[in-house]
Short mmCIF file of C-alpha atoms in Angstrom, two decimals:
data_model
loop_
_atom_site.label_atom_id
_atom_site.label_comp_id
_atom_site.label_asym_id
_atom_site.label_seq_id
_atom_site.Cartn_x
_atom_site.Cartn_y
_atom_site.Cartn_z
CA MET Y 41 83.83 89.76 88.36
CA ALA Y 42 85.45 93.13 87.09
CA ILE Y 43 88.67 94.50 88.99
CA GLU Y 44 89.11 98.28 89.74
CA SER Y 45 91.88 100.75 89.99
CA LEU Y 46 91.56 101.79 94.26
CA THR Y 47 93.50 105.33 94.74
CA LYS Y 48 94.78 106.42 98.06
CA PRO Y 49 91.63 108.76 99.32
CA GLU Y 50 94.09 112.31 98.93
CA ALA Y 51 94.79 112.00 95.28
CA THR Y 52 92.95 114.19 92.94
CA PHE Y 53 91.63 111.51 90.97
CA GLU Y 54 88.71 108.82 91.17
CA ALA Y 55 89.44 104.97 90.21
CA ALA Y 56 87.94 104.39 87.11
CA ALA Y 57 85.90 101.23 85.75
CA ALA Y 58 88.06 98.45 84.11
CA ARG Y 59 87.64 97.68 80.84
CA VAL Y 60 87.45 94.18 79.21
CA ALA Y 61 90.24 94.83 76.23
CA PRO Y 62 91.30 92.15 73.94
CA PRO Y 63 94.24 89.83 74.21
CA ALA Y 64 97.38 90.33 72.99
CA LYS Y 65 97.85 94.61 73.63
CA ARG Y 66 100.87 95.78 73.43
CA HIS Y 67 101.80 98.68 74.83
CA GLU Y 68 105.38 100.53 73.92
CA GLY Y 69 107.87 101.73 76.10
CA HIS Y 70 110.56 104.64 75.79
CA HIS Y 71 114.52 104.18 75.70
CA GLY Y 72 114.94 107.57 77.46
CA PRO Y 73 116.55 111.16 76.46
CA ASP Y 74 119.74 109.16 74.75
CA GLY Y 75 117.72 107.06 72.70
CA GLU Y 76 118.40 102.92 72.45
CA VAL Y 77 121.58 102.47 74.14
CA ARG Y 78 121.50 99.61 76.25
CA SER Y 79 124.05 98.28 78.62
CA ARG Y 80 127.11 95.96 78.28
CA SER Y 81 125.28 93.51 81.23
CA ALA Y 82 122.12 93.89 79.61
CA GLU Y 83 123.68 92.32 76.36
CA VAL Y 84 125.14 89.20 78.86
CA PHE Y 85 122.28 88.96 81.52
CA THR Y 86 118.89 89.14 79.96
CA VAL Y 87 117.48 86.23 77.77
CA SER Y 88 114.76 86.37 74.41
CA GLY Y 89 112.35 83.98 73.57
CA ARG Y 90 111.51 80.78 74.32
CA GLY Y 91 113.64 78.17 76.17
CA GLU Y 92 114.91 75.76 78.24
CA SER Y 93 115.08 75.75 81.80
CA ILE Y 94 118.28 77.60 82.85
CA GLY Y 95 118.69 75.17 85.95
CA PHE Y 96 116.38 75.23 89.33
CA ALA Y 97 116.45 77.79 90.56
CA MET Y 98 114.58 79.70 95.92
CA GLU Y 99 111.52 82.89 98.13
CA THR Y 100 112.83 82.63 97.21
CA VAL Y 101 116.79 82.06 95.73
CA LEU Y 102 115.90 77.93 94.72
CA GLY Y 103 118.77 75.33 94.20
CA THR Y 104 122.22 77.70 93.34
CA ASP Y 105 121.90 81.37 93.69
CA GLU Y 106 122.00 82.54 90.09
CA ARG Y 107 120.98 86.08 90.47
CA LYS Y 108 123.86 88.71 89.38
CA ARG Y 109 124.42 92.33 90.25
CA VAL Y 110 124.07 94.67 87.70
CA PRO Y 111 126.62 97.22 87.42
CA ASP Y 112 125.58 99.86 85.28
CA THR Y 113 122.48 100.60 86.70
CA ASP Y 114 122.32 104.39 85.23
CA LEU Y 115 121.93 102.26 81.35
CA ASN Y 116 119.33 100.68 79.75
CA PRO Y 117 116.91 98.96 80.93
CA TRP Y 118 118.13 99.32 84.40
CA ARG Y 119 117.36 102.73 85.22
CA LYS Y 120 113.99 102.13 84.49
CA ILE Y 121 113.77 100.10 87.69
CA CYS Y 122 113.56 102.20 90.73
CA ALA Y 123 114.53 101.10 94.68
CA LEU Y 124 111.55 102.27 97.37
CA ARG Y 125 112.19 103.23 100.28
CA ILE Y 126 108.72 102.59 101.61
CA ARG Y 127 107.25 104.39 104.99
CA GLY Y 128 103.76 103.15 106.57
CA PRO Y 129 101.72 105.09 108.87
CA GLY Y 130 103.18 104.09 112.26
CA GLY Y 131 107.13 104.67 111.05
CA THR Y 132 106.73 101.41 109.53
CA GLY Y 133 109.87 101.45 107.27
CA ALA Y 134 109.98 98.78 104.05
CA ILE Y 135 111.90 98.00 101.03
CA GLY Y 136 110.64 97.26 97.57
CA THR Y 137 110.91 97.66 93.96
CA GLY Y 138 109.12 99.47 91.34
CA TRP Y 139 109.18 100.42 87.12
CA PHE Y 140 108.51 103.14 84.82
CA ILE Y 141 105.87 102.84 82.67
CA GLY Y 142 105.79 106.27 81.88
CA PRO Y 143 107.09 110.03 83.20
CA ARG Y 144 105.18 110.13 86.06
CA THR Y 145 104.11 106.66 86.70
CA VAL Y 146 105.86 103.57 88.79
CA VAL Y 147 104.35 99.92 88.91
CA THR Y 148 104.53 98.40 91.79
CA ALA Y 149 103.37 95.28 93.92
CA GLY Y 150 100.30 96.51 95.80
CA HIS Y 151 101.26 95.45 98.95
CA CYS Y 152 104.17 97.68 98.82
CA VAL Y 153 102.05 100.78 98.59
CA PHE Y 154 98.87 99.11 100.45
CA SER Y 155 98.75 96.24 102.81
CA GLN Y 156 97.17 95.15 106.23
CA THR Y 157 100.01 93.19 107.31
CA PHE Y 158 102.56 95.44 106.63
CA PHE Y 159 101.09 98.64 107.02
CA GLY Y 160 97.53 98.65 108.43
CA GLY Y 161 96.30 100.23 104.99
CA TRP Y 162 97.86 102.60 102.83
CA ALA Y 163 101.47 103.38 103.06
CA ASP Y 164 102.04 107.02 103.76
CA ALA Y 165 104.62 107.63 101.58
CA VAL Y 166 106.83 105.96 98.98
CA GLU Y 167 110.68 107.44 97.79
CA VAL Y 168 111.48 106.13 94.71
CA VAL Y 169 114.92 106.03 93.63
CA PRO Y 170 115.21 104.73 89.70
CA GLY Y 171 118.78 103.04 89.53
CA LEU Y 172 120.05 103.29 92.81
CA ASN Y 173 123.88 102.01 93.02
CA ARG Y 174 126.64 101.28 95.59
CA LEU Y 175 130.13 102.11 94.53
CA GLN Y 176 133.18 100.30 95.08
CA ASN Y 177 134.12 102.88 97.88
CA ARG Y 178 130.66 101.99 99.56
CA SER Y 179 128.98 105.36 98.65
CA LEU Y 180 125.42 105.06 97.07
CA VAL Y 181 124.85 106.94 93.61
CA ARG Y 182 121.57 108.21 92.87
CA PRO Y 183 121.79 108.54 89.02
CA PHE Y 184 118.76 110.54 88.36
CA GLY Y 185 117.70 111.93 91.90
CA SER Y 186 115.23 110.59 93.74
CA THR Y 187 110.98 111.61 94.82
CA VAL Y 188 109.31 111.13 97.04
CA SER Y 189 105.20 110.48 96.62
CA ARG Y 190 101.87 110.45 98.83
CA ARG Y 191 99.52 109.39 95.61
CA MET Y 192 99.54 105.84 95.23
CA SER Y 193 96.49 103.30 93.35
CA VAL Y 194 95.87 99.38 93.98
CA LEU Y 195 93.58 97.40 92.36
CA ASP Y 196 90.49 97.47 95.09
CA ARG Y 197 90.39 93.60 95.06
CA TRP Y 198 93.74 93.62 96.68
CA ALA Y 199 92.63 96.27 99.22
CA LYS Y 200 89.37 94.61 99.88
CA SER Y 201 91.19 90.62 99.68
CA ASP Y 202 92.88 91.44 103.49
CA ASP Y 203 96.06 90.89 101.83
CA ARG Y 204 94.96 87.15 100.78
CA GLU Y 205 94.72 87.51 96.87
CA PRO Y 206 97.95 87.08 95.48
CA ASP Y 207 96.34 87.36 92.29
CA PHE Y 208 95.54 90.92 92.42
CA ASP Y 209 99.13 92.03 94.15
CA ILE Y 210 99.65 95.18 91.80
CA GLY Y 211 99.55 98.96 93.06
CA CYS Y 212 101.18 102.17 91.33
CA ILE Y 213 103.09 105.14 92.49
CA HIS Y 214 102.07 108.82 90.84
CA LEU Y 215 105.31 110.84 90.47
CA ASP Y 216 104.94 114.62 90.97
CA GLU Y 217 108.30 115.15 89.26
CA PRO Y 218 108.24 113.70 85.92
CA LEU Y 219 111.10 111.05 86.50
CA GLY Y 220 110.67 108.58 83.78
CA GLU Y 221 111.67 111.53 81.05
CA LYS Y 222 115.31 110.93 82.21
CA THR Y 223 115.40 106.99 82.55
CA GLY Y 224 112.34 106.00 79.64
CA TRP Y 225 109.96 103.82 80.49
CA PHE Y 226 109.16 99.66 80.14
CA GLY Y 227 106.49 99.01 77.54
CA PHE Y 228 103.84 96.16 78.96
CA ALA Y 229 101.76 93.51 77.38
CA SER Y 230 98.72 91.15 77.82
CA LEU Y 231 99.57 88.30 76.56
CA PRO Y 232 97.13 84.93 76.46
CA PRO Y 233 98.68 82.12 78.71
CA ASP Y 234 99.33 80.05 75.47
CA GLU Y 235 101.50 82.76 73.95
CA LEU Y 236 103.69 83.09 77.64
CA VAL Y 237 104.23 79.87 78.10
CA ALA Y 238 107.82 78.98 78.09
CA PHE Y 239 108.83 82.35 77.42
CA MET Y 240 112.40 82.81 79.30
CA VAL Y 241 112.01 85.52 81.54
CA ASN Y 242 114.07 88.84 83.61
CA ILE Y 243 113.34 89.87 86.53
CA SER Y 244 115.46 92.66 88.66
CA GLY Y 245 114.94 94.04 91.60
CA TYR Y 246 116.30 95.79 94.82
CA PRO Y 247 116.75 92.35 97.38
CA SER Y 248 116.98 92.66 101.02
CA ASP Y 249 120.26 89.69 101.17
CA LEU Y 250 122.55 91.09 98.51
CA GLY Y 251 123.70 94.83 98.99
CA GLY Y 252 121.15 95.59 101.81
CA GLY Y 253 118.18 96.90 99.12
CA ASP Y 254 121.26 99.17 97.48
CA GLU Y 255 121.74 97.23 94.46
CA GLN Y 256 120.32 95.72 91.66
CA HIS Y 257 120.10 92.16 90.95
CA PHE Y 258 119.60 90.50 88.11
CA ALA Y 259 117.93 86.59 87.40
CA LYS Y 260 116.29 84.80 84.57
CA ASN Y 261 114.83 81.45 83.71
CA ARG Y 262 112.03 79.87 81.82
CA ILE Y 263 108.32 80.20 83.08
CA LEU Y 264 107.24 77.61 84.44
CA HIS Y 265 103.48 77.88 84.66
CA VAL Y 266 100.66 80.14 83.48
CA SER Y 267 97.00 80.26 85.34
CA GLU Y 268 94.50 82.50 84.71
CA ARG Y 269 95.87 85.64 86.69
CA ARG Y 270 99.56 84.32 87.87
CA VAL Y 271 102.77 83.28 85.60
CA PHE Y 272 105.10 80.98 88.06
CA TYR Y 273 108.62 80.39 87.27
CA ASP Y 274 112.09 79.33 88.88
CA VAL Y 275 113.56 82.77 89.11
CA ASP Y 276 115.73 83.60 92.30
CA THR Y 277 114.36 86.62 94.03
CA HIS Y 278 114.25 87.54 97.25
CA GLY Y 279 112.70 90.16 100.20
CA GLY Y 280 112.91 93.63 98.71
CA GLN Y 281 112.49 92.52 95.08
CA SER Y 282 108.34 92.97 95.56
CA GLY Y 283 107.16 94.72 92.72
CA ALA Y 284 110.28 94.15 90.12
CA PRO Y 285 109.23 93.88 86.02
CA VAL Y 286 108.82 90.24 84.62
CA TRP Y 287 110.12 90.90 81.27
CA ILE Y 288 110.42 89.35 77.83
CA HIS Y 289 112.07 89.74 75.44
CA GLU Y 290 109.86 87.94 72.32
CA GLU Y 291 112.64 88.12 70.01
CA GLU Y 292 116.44 88.64 70.02
CA GLY Y 293 117.30 92.41 69.39
CA ARG Y 294 113.10 93.06 70.72
CA PRO Y 295 112.86 95.58 73.53
CA PRO Y 296 111.48 94.45 76.94
CA LEU Y 297 107.98 94.01 77.48
CA VAL Y 298 106.51 93.20 81.07
CA VAL Y 299 104.06 90.63 81.47
CA ALA Y 300 103.90 90.70 85.67
CA VAL Y 301 105.04 92.40 88.39
CA HIS Y 302 107.26 89.99 91.05
CA ALA Y 303 105.28 89.30 94.51
CA TYR Y 304 105.96 85.91 95.59
CA GLY Y 305 108.19 83.80 96.34
CA ILE Y 306 107.23 80.16 96.71
CA GLY Y 307 104.82 79.88 99.72
CA ALA Y 308 102.32 81.67 97.35
CA THR Y 309 102.55 78.95 94.74
CA PRO Y 310 99.45 76.09 95.22
CA THR Y 311 101.30 72.76 95.52
CA ALA Y 312 98.43 71.00 93.53
CA LEU Y 313 100.74 72.85 90.63
CA GLY Y 314 103.46 70.30 91.80
CA ILE Y 315 106.12 73.01 90.83
CA VAL Y 316 108.78 74.80 93.40
CA ALA Y 317 108.58 78.07 92.07
CA ASN Y 318 108.18 82.34 92.45
CA SER Y 319 105.06 83.80 91.05
CA ALA Y 320 103.95 87.73 89.36
CA PRO Y 321 100.62 88.57 88.87
CA ARG Y 322 99.92 89.17 85.21
CA ILE Y 323 99.00 91.97 83.28
CA VAL Y 324 95.83 90.14 81.94
CA PRO Y 325 93.95 92.63 79.47
CA GLU Y 326 91.36 94.17 82.40
CA ILE Y 327 95.00 95.41 83.96
CA TYR Y 328 96.49 96.24 80.75
CA ASP Y 329 93.63 99.02 80.79
CA ILE Y 330 93.76 99.82 84.41
CA PHE Y 331 97.56 100.70 83.73
CA GLU Y 332 96.74 103.11 80.80
CA GLY Y 333 93.92 104.40 82.86
CA TRP Y 334 96.85 105.07 85.63
CA LEU Y 335 99.18 106.61 82.86
CA ASP Y 336 96.37 108.97 81.78
CA ARG Y 337 95.40 110.16 85.26
CA ASP Y 338 99.16 111.15 85.51
CA THR Y 339 99.42 113.01 82.37
CA GLN Y 340 96.84 115.59 84.18
CA PRO Y 341 97.73 118.92 86.47
CA THR Y 342 98.65 117.76 90.47
CA THR Y 343 97.97 121.09 91.39
CA ALA Y 344 94.90 120.20 93.96
CA VAL Y 345 97.07 117.11 95.30
CA GLY Y 346 96.22 117.09 99.55
CA MET K 209 119.55 91.67 118.44
CA ASP K 210 123.35 90.98 117.42
CA GLY K 211 125.96 89.17 119.28
CA ALA K 212 125.80 91.12 122.30
CA ASP K 213 122.37 91.03 122.48
CA ALA K 214 122.00 94.72 121.13
CA PRO K 215 119.44 95.64 119.24
CA VAL K 216 119.92 96.52 115.26
CA PRO K 217 118.76 99.70 113.79
CA GLY K 218 118.16 98.89 110.21
CA ALA K 219 118.25 95.43 110.22
CA TYR K 220 115.65 94.16 107.38
CA VAL K 221 113.02 91.46 108.23
CA VAL K 222 111.69 89.18 105.55
CA VAL K 223 109.06 86.05 105.60
CA VAL K 224 111.08 83.47 104.01
CA GLU K 225 108.59 80.77 104.69
CA ALA K 226 104.87 80.66 105.57
CA SER K 227 101.92 78.54 105.60
CA VAL K 228 99.78 81.33 103.77
CA PRO K 229 101.08 83.36 100.73
CA LEU K 230 103.15 86.11 101.93
CA PRO K 231 105.10 88.77 99.66
CA GLU K 232 108.58 89.44 99.26
CA ILE K 233 108.63 93.10 101.07
CA ALA K 234 111.34 93.22 103.27
CA ILE K 235 110.75 95.62 106.56
CA VAL K 236 113.28 98.10 108.25
CA ALA K 237 114.04 97.51 111.96
CA ASP K 238 113.37 100.94 113.58
CA ALA K 239 115.83 103.08 115.24
CA GLN K 240 115.13 100.93 118.52
CA GLY K 241 115.47 97.59 116.46
CA GLY K 242 112.23 96.94 116.58
CA PHE K 243 109.29 96.10 113.63
CA ALA K 244 105.84 94.91 113.41
CA ILE K 245 103.83 92.70 111.21
CA ASN K 246 100.63 91.90 111.68
CA LEU K 247 100.75 88.03 110.27
CA PRO K 248 97.38 86.11 109.35
CA ASP K 249 97.37 82.93 112.00
CA GLY K 250 99.60 80.68 110.82
CA THR K 251 103.17 79.52 110.70
CA PHE K 252 106.06 81.37 109.44
CA ARG K 253 109.94 81.41 109.29
CA LEU K 254 111.14 85.27 109.72
CA ARG K 255 114.76 85.93 108.49
CA ALA K 256 116.36 88.87 110.12
CA GLU K 257 119.87 90.42 107.77
CA HIS K 258 122.11 93.07 108.38
CA ASP K 259 126.11 94.22 106.90
CA GLY K 260 126.28 90.06 105.55
CA ARG K 261 124.86 88.45 109.00
CA SER K 262 121.62 86.44 109.55
CA GLY K 263 119.48 84.84 111.68
CA GLU K 264 115.75 82.98 111.84
CA VAL K 265 113.26 82.29 114.12
CA GLU K 266 109.92 80.35 113.74
CA VAL K 267 107.02 82.00 114.66
CA ALA K 268 103.26 80.41 114.89
CA VAL K 269 100.72 82.96 115.10
CA PRO K 270 98.23 83.78 117.43
CA ALA K 271 101.66 84.28 119.18
CA THR K 272 101.51 85.64 122.87
CA ASP K 273 105.05 86.99 123.30
CA ALA K 274 107.33 88.97 121.49
CA VAL K 275 110.08 87.60 118.48
CA ARG K 276 113.54 88.13 119.04
CA VAL K 277 115.58 87.36 116.21
CA GLN K 278 119.14 86.74 116.76
CA LEU K 279 122.13 87.93 113.70
CA GLY K 280 124.63 85.19 113.38
#
């Protein structure tokens, strides 16, 4: 069954039909205005290629909490990751994580913008804050400012699932202001399962338990299992990190390549797999095409947005 | 609720265990310290967090009463 993008009705664009794309497609990212300058913490924290498990990680912190705070969120790749301040139509508030794939396009988990469980449908508005950080004096820093959007999309299968299909839990926030030009954006890829297996993955986002959603925290480990539409890993995460990028470096020195969108703790891992793992819906070929469709739409004028 | 049973506006609430798949979003308690989640039928463990303090409560849905989470 083909899946499609479903756009919040107020938006000016219509959903486009998903196209079947060939496997192993890669969409290049962008470093941002200051070129390839990468943070020192990224050199220390992130992992590349395939490898052995770093240790058993739990929603979820699995064993010893391996998460590390990111100190320099104004640098690559951390600045491409955004704290999300979500407001539901009834005034419900929530936090999540998103990441740029283009100047005006932020990918996140579907439930961060559309959830029957948390919002009774579409979120009303989302504030996007790239590189949000808290300094030692406790003050909050927004190195690239922030912007509020009411334009969002999700996969139609997610919207129709009543929050019951984790495989399709992917969404997007469309920005009027091109904040991604200040931060750069991630590349993303649709890789076949046999290429993904055993890759080391990196995940960074804004959890509620460490730093109260105001600090970015990073963790890494090895992929444990790849299903048709999801990837499973023992990487420590927590509430608030929904929507965070799950990225690999195919080789040392290669740019980050996002392969999945973090969304679930251990409760969403089928017991039949026999593993304790968190998970993310994968960027499969049809999702890849939908991402490109979202990017195309965000290059269009947005003057008539309601 | 804090140690004095006062509501805690801005506390985060996350579902840390569930009998059905639930995602890793964190809900923010409103100005009255309240929150609402439309959970499906099942059993759940909710965790509330605020300024380094936390508390957990188990919930079975359908539940008949409002849930209160005490921060330790």
